[in-house]
mmCIF file of C-alpha atoms in Angstrom:
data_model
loop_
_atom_site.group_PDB
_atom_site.id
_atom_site.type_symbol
_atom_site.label_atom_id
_atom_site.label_comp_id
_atom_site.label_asym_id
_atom_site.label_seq_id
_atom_site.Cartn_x
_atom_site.Cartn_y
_atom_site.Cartn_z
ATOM 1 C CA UNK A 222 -9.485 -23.004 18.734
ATOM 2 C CA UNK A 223 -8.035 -19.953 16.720
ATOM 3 C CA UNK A 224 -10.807 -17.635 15.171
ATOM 4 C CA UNK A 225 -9.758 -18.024 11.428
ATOM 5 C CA UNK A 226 -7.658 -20.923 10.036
ATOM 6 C CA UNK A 227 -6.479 -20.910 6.610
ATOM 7 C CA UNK A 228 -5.651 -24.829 5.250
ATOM 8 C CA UNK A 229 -3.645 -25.051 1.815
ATOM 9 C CA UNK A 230 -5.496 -21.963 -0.281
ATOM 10 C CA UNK A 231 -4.604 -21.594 -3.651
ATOM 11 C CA UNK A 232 -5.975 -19.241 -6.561
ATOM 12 C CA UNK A 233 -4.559 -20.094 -9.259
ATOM 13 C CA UNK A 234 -5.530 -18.173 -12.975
ATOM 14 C CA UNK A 235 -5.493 -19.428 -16.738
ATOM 15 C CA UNK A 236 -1.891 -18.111 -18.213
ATOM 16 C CA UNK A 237 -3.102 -16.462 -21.695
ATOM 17 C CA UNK A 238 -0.059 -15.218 -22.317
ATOM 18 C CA UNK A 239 1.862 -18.670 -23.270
ATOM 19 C CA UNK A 240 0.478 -19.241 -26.491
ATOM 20 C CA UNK A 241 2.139 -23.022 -27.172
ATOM 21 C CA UNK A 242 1.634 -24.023 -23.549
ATOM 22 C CA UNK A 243 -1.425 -21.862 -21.934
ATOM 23 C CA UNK A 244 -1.290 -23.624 -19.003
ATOM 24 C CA UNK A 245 -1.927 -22.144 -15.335
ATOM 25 C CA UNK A 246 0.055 -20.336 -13.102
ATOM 26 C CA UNK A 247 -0.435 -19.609 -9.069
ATOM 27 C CA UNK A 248 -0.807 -16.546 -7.680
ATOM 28 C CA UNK A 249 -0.982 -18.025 -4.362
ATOM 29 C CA UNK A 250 -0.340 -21.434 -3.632
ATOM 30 C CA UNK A 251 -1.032 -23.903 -0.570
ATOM 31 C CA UNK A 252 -1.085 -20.967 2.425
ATOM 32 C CA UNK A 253 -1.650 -22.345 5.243
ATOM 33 C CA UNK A 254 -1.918 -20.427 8.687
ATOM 34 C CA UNK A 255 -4.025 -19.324 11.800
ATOM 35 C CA UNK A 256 -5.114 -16.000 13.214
ATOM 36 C CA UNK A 257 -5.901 -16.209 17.283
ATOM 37 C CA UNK A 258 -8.812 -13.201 18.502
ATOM 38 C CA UNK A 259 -7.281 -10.102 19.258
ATOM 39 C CA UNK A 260 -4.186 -10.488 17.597
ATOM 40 C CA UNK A 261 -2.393 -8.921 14.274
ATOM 41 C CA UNK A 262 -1.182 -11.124 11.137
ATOM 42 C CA UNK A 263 1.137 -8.628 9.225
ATOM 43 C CA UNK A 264 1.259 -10.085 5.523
ATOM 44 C CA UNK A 265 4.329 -8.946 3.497
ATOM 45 C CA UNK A 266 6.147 -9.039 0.477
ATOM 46 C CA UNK A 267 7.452 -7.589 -2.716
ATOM 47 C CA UNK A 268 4.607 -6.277 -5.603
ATOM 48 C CA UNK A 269 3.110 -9.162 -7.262
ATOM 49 C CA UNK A 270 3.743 -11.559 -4.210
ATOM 50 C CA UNK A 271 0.239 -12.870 -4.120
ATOM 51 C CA UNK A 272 -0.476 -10.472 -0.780
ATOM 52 C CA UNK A 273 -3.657 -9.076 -2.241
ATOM 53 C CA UNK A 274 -5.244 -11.969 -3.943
ATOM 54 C CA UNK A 275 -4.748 -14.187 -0.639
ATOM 55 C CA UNK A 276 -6.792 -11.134 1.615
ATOM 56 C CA UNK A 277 -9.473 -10.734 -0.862
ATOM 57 C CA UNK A 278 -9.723 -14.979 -0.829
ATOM 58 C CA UNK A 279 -10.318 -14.465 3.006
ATOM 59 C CA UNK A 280 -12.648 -12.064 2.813
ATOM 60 C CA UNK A 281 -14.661 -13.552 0.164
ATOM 61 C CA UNK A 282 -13.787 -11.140 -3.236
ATOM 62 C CA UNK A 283 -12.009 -13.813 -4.939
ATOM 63 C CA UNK A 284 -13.049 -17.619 -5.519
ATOM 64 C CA UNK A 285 -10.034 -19.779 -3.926
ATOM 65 C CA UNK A 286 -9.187 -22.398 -6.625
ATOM 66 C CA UNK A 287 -8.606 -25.219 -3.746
ATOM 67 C CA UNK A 288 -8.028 -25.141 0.372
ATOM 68 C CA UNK A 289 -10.302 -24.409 2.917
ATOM 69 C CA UNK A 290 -10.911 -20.940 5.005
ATOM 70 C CA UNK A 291 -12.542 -21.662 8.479
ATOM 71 C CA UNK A 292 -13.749 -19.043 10.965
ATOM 72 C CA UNK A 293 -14.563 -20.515 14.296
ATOM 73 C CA UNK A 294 -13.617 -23.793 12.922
ATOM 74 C CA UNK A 295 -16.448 -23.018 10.105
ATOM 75 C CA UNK A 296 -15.773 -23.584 6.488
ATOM 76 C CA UNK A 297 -16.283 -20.731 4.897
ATOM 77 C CA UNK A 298 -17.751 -21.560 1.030
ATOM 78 C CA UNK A 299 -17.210 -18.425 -1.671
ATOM 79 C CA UNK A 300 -20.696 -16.490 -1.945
ATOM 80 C CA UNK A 301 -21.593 -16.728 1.762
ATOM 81 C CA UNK A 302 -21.545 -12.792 1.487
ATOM 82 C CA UNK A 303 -24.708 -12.458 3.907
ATOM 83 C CA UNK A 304 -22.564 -14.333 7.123
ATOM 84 C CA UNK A 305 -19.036 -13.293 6.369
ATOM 85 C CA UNK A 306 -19.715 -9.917 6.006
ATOM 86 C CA UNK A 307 -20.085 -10.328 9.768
ATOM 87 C CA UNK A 308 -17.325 -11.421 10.748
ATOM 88 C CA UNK A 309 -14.407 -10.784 8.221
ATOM 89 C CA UNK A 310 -14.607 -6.999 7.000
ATOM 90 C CA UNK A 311 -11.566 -4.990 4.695
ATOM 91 C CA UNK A 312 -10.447 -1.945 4.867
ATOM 92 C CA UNK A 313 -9.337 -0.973 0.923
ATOM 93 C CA UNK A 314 -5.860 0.610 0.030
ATOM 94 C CA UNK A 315 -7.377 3.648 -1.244
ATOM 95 C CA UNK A 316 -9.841 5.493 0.522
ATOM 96 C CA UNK A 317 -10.254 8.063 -2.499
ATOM 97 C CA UNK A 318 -11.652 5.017 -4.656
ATOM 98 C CA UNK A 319 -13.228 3.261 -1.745
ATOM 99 C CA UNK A 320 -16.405 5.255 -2.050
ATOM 100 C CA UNK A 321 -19.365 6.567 -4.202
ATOM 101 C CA UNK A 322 -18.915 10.072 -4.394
ATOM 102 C CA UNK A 323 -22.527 10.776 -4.488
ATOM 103 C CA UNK A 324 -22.963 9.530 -1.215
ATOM 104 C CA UNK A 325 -22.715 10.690 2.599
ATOM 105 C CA UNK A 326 -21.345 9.451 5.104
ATOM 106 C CA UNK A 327 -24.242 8.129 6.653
ATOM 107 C CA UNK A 328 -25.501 6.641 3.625
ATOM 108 C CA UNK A 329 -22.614 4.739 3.229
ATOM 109 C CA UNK A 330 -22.675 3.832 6.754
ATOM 110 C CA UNK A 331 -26.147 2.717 6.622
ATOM 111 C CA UNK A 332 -25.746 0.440 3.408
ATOM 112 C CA UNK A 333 -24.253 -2.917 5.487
ATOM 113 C CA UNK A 334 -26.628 -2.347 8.066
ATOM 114 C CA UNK A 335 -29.585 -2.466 5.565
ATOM 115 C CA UNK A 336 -27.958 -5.793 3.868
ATOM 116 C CA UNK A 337 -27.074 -7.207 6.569
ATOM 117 C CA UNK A 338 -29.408 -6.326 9.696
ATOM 118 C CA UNK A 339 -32.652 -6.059 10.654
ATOM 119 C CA UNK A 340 -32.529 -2.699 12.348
ATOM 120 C CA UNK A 341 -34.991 -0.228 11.871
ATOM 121 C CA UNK A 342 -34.002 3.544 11.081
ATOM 122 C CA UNK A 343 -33.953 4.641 14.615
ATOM 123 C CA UNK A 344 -31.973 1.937 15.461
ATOM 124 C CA UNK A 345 -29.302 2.103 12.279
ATOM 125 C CA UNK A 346 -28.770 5.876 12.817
ATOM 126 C CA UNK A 347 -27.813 5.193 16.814
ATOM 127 C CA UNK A 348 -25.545 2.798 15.509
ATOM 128 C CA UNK A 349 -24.022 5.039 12.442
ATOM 129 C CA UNK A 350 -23.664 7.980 15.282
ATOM 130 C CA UNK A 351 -21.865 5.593 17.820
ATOM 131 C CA UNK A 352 -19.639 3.860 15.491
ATOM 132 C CA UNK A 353 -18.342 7.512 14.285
ATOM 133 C CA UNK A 354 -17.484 8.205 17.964
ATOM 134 C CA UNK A 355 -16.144 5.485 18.064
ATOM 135 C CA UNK A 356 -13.511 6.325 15.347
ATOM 136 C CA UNK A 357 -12.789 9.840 16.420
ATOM 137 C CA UNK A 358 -15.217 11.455 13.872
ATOM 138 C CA UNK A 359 -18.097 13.807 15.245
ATOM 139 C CA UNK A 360 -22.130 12.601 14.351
ATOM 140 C CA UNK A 361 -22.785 15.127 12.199
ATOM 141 C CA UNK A 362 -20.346 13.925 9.830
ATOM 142 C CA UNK A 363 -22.984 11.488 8.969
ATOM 143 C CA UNK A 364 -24.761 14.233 6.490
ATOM 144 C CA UNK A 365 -21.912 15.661 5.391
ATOM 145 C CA UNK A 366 -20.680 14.116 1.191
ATOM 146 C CA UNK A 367 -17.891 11.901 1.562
ATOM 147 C CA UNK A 368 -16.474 13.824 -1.244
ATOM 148 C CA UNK A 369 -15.397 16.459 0.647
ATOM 149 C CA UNK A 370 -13.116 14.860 3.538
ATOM 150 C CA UNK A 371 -10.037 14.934 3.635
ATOM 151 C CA UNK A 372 -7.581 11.856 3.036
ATOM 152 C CA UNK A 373 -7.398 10.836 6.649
ATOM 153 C CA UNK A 374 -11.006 11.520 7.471
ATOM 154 C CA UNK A 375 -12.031 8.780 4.451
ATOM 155 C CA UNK A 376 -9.721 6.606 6.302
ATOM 156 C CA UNK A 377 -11.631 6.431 9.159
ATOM 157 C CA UNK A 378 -14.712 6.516 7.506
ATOM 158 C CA UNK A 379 -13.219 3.197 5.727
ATOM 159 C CA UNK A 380 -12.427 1.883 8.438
ATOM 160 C CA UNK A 381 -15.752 2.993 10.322
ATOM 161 C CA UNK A 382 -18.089 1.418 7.660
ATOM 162 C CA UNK A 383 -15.678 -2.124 8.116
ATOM 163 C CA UNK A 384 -16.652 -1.896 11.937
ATOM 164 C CA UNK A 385 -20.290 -1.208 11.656
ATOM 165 C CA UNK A 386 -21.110 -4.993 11.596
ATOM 166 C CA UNK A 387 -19.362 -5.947 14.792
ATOM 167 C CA UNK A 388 -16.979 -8.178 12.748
ATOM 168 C CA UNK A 389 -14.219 -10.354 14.666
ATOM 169 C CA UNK A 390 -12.067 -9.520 12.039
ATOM 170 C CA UNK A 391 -10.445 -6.437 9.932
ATOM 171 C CA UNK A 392 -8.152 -6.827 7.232
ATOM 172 C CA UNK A 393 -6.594 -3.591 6.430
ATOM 173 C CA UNK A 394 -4.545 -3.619 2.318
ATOM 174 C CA UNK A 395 -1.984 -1.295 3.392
ATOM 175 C CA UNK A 396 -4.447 1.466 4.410
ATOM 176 C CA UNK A 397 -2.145 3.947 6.377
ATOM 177 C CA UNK A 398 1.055 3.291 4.708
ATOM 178 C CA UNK A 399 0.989 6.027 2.196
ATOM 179 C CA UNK A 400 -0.108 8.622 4.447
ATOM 180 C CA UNK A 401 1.769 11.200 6.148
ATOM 181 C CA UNK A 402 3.776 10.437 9.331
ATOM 182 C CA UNK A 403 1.601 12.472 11.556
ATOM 183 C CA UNK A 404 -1.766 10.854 9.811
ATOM 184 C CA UNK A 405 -0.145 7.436 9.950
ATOM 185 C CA UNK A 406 0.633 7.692 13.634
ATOM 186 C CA UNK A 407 -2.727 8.808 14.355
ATOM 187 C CA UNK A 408 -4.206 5.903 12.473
ATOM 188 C CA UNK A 409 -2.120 3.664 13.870
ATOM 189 C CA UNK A 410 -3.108 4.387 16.932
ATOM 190 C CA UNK A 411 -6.670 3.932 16.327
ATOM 191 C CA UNK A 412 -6.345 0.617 15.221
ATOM 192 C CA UNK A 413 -4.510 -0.008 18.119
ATOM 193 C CA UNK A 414 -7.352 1.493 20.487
ATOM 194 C CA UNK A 415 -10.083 -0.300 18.631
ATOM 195 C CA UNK A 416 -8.263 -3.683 18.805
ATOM 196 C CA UNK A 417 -7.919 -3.695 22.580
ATOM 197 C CA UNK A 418 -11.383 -1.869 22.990
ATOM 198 C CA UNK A 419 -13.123 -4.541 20.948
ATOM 199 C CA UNK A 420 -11.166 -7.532 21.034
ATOM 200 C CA UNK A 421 -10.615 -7.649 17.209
ATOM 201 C CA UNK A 422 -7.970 -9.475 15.325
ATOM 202 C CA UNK A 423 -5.946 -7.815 12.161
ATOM 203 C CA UNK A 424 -4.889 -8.638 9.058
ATOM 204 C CA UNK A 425 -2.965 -6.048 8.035
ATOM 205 C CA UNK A 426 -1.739 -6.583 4.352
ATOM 206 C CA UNK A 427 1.399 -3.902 3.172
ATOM 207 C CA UNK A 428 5.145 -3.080 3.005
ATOM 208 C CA UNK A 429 5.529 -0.556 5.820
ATOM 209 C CA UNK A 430 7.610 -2.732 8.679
ATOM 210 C CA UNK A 431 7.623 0.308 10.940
ATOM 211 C CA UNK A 432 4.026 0.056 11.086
ATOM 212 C CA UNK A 433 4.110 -3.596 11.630
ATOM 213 C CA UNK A 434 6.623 -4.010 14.171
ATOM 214 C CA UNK A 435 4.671 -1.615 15.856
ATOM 215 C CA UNK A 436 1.075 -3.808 15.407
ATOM 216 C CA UNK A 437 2.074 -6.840 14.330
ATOM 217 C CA UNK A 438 2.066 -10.026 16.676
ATOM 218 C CA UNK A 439 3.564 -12.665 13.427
ATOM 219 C CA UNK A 440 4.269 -12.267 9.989
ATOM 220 C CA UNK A 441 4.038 -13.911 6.676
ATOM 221 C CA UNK A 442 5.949 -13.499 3.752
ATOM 222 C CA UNK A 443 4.947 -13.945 0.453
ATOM 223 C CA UNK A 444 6.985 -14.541 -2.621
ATOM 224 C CA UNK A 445 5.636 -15.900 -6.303
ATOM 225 C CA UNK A 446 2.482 -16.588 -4.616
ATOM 226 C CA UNK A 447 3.951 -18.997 -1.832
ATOM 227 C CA UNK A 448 4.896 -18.668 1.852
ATOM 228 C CA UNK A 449 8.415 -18.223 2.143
ATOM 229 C CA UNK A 450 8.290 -17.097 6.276
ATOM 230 C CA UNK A 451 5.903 -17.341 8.787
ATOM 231 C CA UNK A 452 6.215 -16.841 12.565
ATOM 232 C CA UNK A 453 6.460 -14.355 15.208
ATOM 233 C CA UNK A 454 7.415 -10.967 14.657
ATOM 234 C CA UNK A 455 10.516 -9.582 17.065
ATOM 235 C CA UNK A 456 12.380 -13.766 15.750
ATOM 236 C CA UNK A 457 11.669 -12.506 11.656
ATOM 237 C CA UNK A 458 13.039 -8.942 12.073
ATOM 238 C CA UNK A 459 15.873 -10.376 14.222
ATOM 239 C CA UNK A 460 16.717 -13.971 12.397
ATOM 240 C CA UNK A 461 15.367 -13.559 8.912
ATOM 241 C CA UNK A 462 15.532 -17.069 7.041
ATOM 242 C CA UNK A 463 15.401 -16.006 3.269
ATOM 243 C CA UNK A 464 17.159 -13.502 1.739
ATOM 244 C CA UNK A 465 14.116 -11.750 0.409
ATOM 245 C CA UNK A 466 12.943 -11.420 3.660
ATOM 246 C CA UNK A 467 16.631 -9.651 4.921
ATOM 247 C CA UNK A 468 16.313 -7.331 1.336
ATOM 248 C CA UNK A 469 12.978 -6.069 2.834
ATOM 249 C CA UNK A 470 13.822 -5.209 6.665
ATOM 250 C CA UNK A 471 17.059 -3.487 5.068
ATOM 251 C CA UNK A 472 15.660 -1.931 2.938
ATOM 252 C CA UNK A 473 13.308 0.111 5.386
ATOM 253 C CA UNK A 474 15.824 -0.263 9.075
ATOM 254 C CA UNK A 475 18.874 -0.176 6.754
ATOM 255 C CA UNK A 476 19.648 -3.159 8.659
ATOM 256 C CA UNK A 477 18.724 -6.676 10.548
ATOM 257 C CA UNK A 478 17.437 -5.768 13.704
ATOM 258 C CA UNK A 479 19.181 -6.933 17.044
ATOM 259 C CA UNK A 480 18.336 -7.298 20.358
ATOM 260 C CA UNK A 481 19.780 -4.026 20.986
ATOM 261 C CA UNK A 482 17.950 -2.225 18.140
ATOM 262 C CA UNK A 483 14.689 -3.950 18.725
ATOM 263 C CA UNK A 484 13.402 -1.175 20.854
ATOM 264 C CA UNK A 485 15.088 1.885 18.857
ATOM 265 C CA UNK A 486 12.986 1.408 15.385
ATOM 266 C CA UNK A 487 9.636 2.539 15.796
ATOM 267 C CA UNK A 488 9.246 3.850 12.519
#
């Protein structure tokens, strides 16, 4: 039984632009696909492709217009905040938006655990210390304002408060791909770590396919809010089906990957 099946979603909005014919239009329409424990589901495609709108359906941000979302074989229904925060956590693009300002790291740490857990304070701050440790940050980071980090340091602080719940799932909207290369690789690496560590499975949503070749164990490709490509990762960057799928690997390799360049792009 995969951990998280995805059956036909669609979101579709009202079109307020078409004055004579209002009308609706789809920003994603009838994805359908699984997601097995431990494993990474790279989601790709140009800007506008419906990449966004489909993660934050999955994790519960955005009301799917139609098609069902099941974790464990579990339908998920839109407003079950309380268990999916559980299980399905997200890592936001921008870290430098990501948090209140106000607010330490421990305090924003401790916010799931007091919606979502009955731990006393004892018991949250252990788990606040560990799960810093666990993402290569020190426990006294915990009092210091997340304000003052640095770029990468919010990053794992993102991606800190998305593990605090124990979740079975992480989707990550293109978190690392803007950073630096030496940031990025570090990152990267993390995730990595953390994955095999704790078992989880990704869903990493972005447009850097050096990262994803390097992570990702399938990809989907989104165009116009539908599925264009969907299968396993080495057969997409080696026998692309679309031609919007070749225009992105060229675009980054400069070419379709072969055989014989499978194992020389790493970045």
């Amino acid at each position: 039984m995969p951990l998280l099946q995805v059956e036909d979603l669609t979101k579709s909005f009202k079109n307020t632009l078409g004055l004579l014919n209002p009308g609706y239009f789809h920003a994603v329409e009838e994805i359908s696909f699984s997601l097995e424990a431990g494993k990474t589901l790279a989601i790709i495609g140009r800007n506008g492709s419906g990449k966004s709108t489909l993660a934050k359906m999955i994790v519960g941000i955005i009301e799917p217009t139609s098609g069902k979302i099941l974790f464990k074989d579990k339908p998920l229904t839109f407003g079950d905040y309380s268990y999916r925060s559980k299980h399905i956590r997200m890592v936001f693009q921008d870290p430098n938006t990501a948090f209140n300002p106000r607010l330490n790291v421990g305090q924003i740490l401790d916010i799931p655990l007091l919606l979502a857990t009955h731990l006393n304070e004892q018991e949250r701050n252990q788990k606040i210390f560990n799960i810093l440790k666990l993402v290569g940050m020190h426990p006294d980071h915990a009092n210091i304002k997340i304000n003052t980090l640095s770029v990468s340091q919010k990053q794992r602080i993102a991606l800190a408060r998305a593990l605090i719940l124990d979740p079975q799932i992480i989707i990550i909207d293109d978190a690392v791909g803007s950073l630096d290369t030496t940031v990025k690789t570090q990152l990267t690496n993390l995730m990595l770590e953390l994955q095999n560590k704790l078992g989880l499975a990704y869903i990493y949503v972005g447009q850097h396919l050096g990262i994803i070749k390097h992570i990702a164990d399938e990809i989907l490709v989104m165009e116009d809010g539908v599925m264009i490509e969907y299968g396993e990762t080495r057969s997409i960057f080696t026998d692309p089906q679309t031609d919007i799928t070749k225009r992105l690997i060229e675009s980054h390799f400069g070419k379709i990957l072969d055989d014989s360049s499978w194992e020389k792009y790493q970045d």
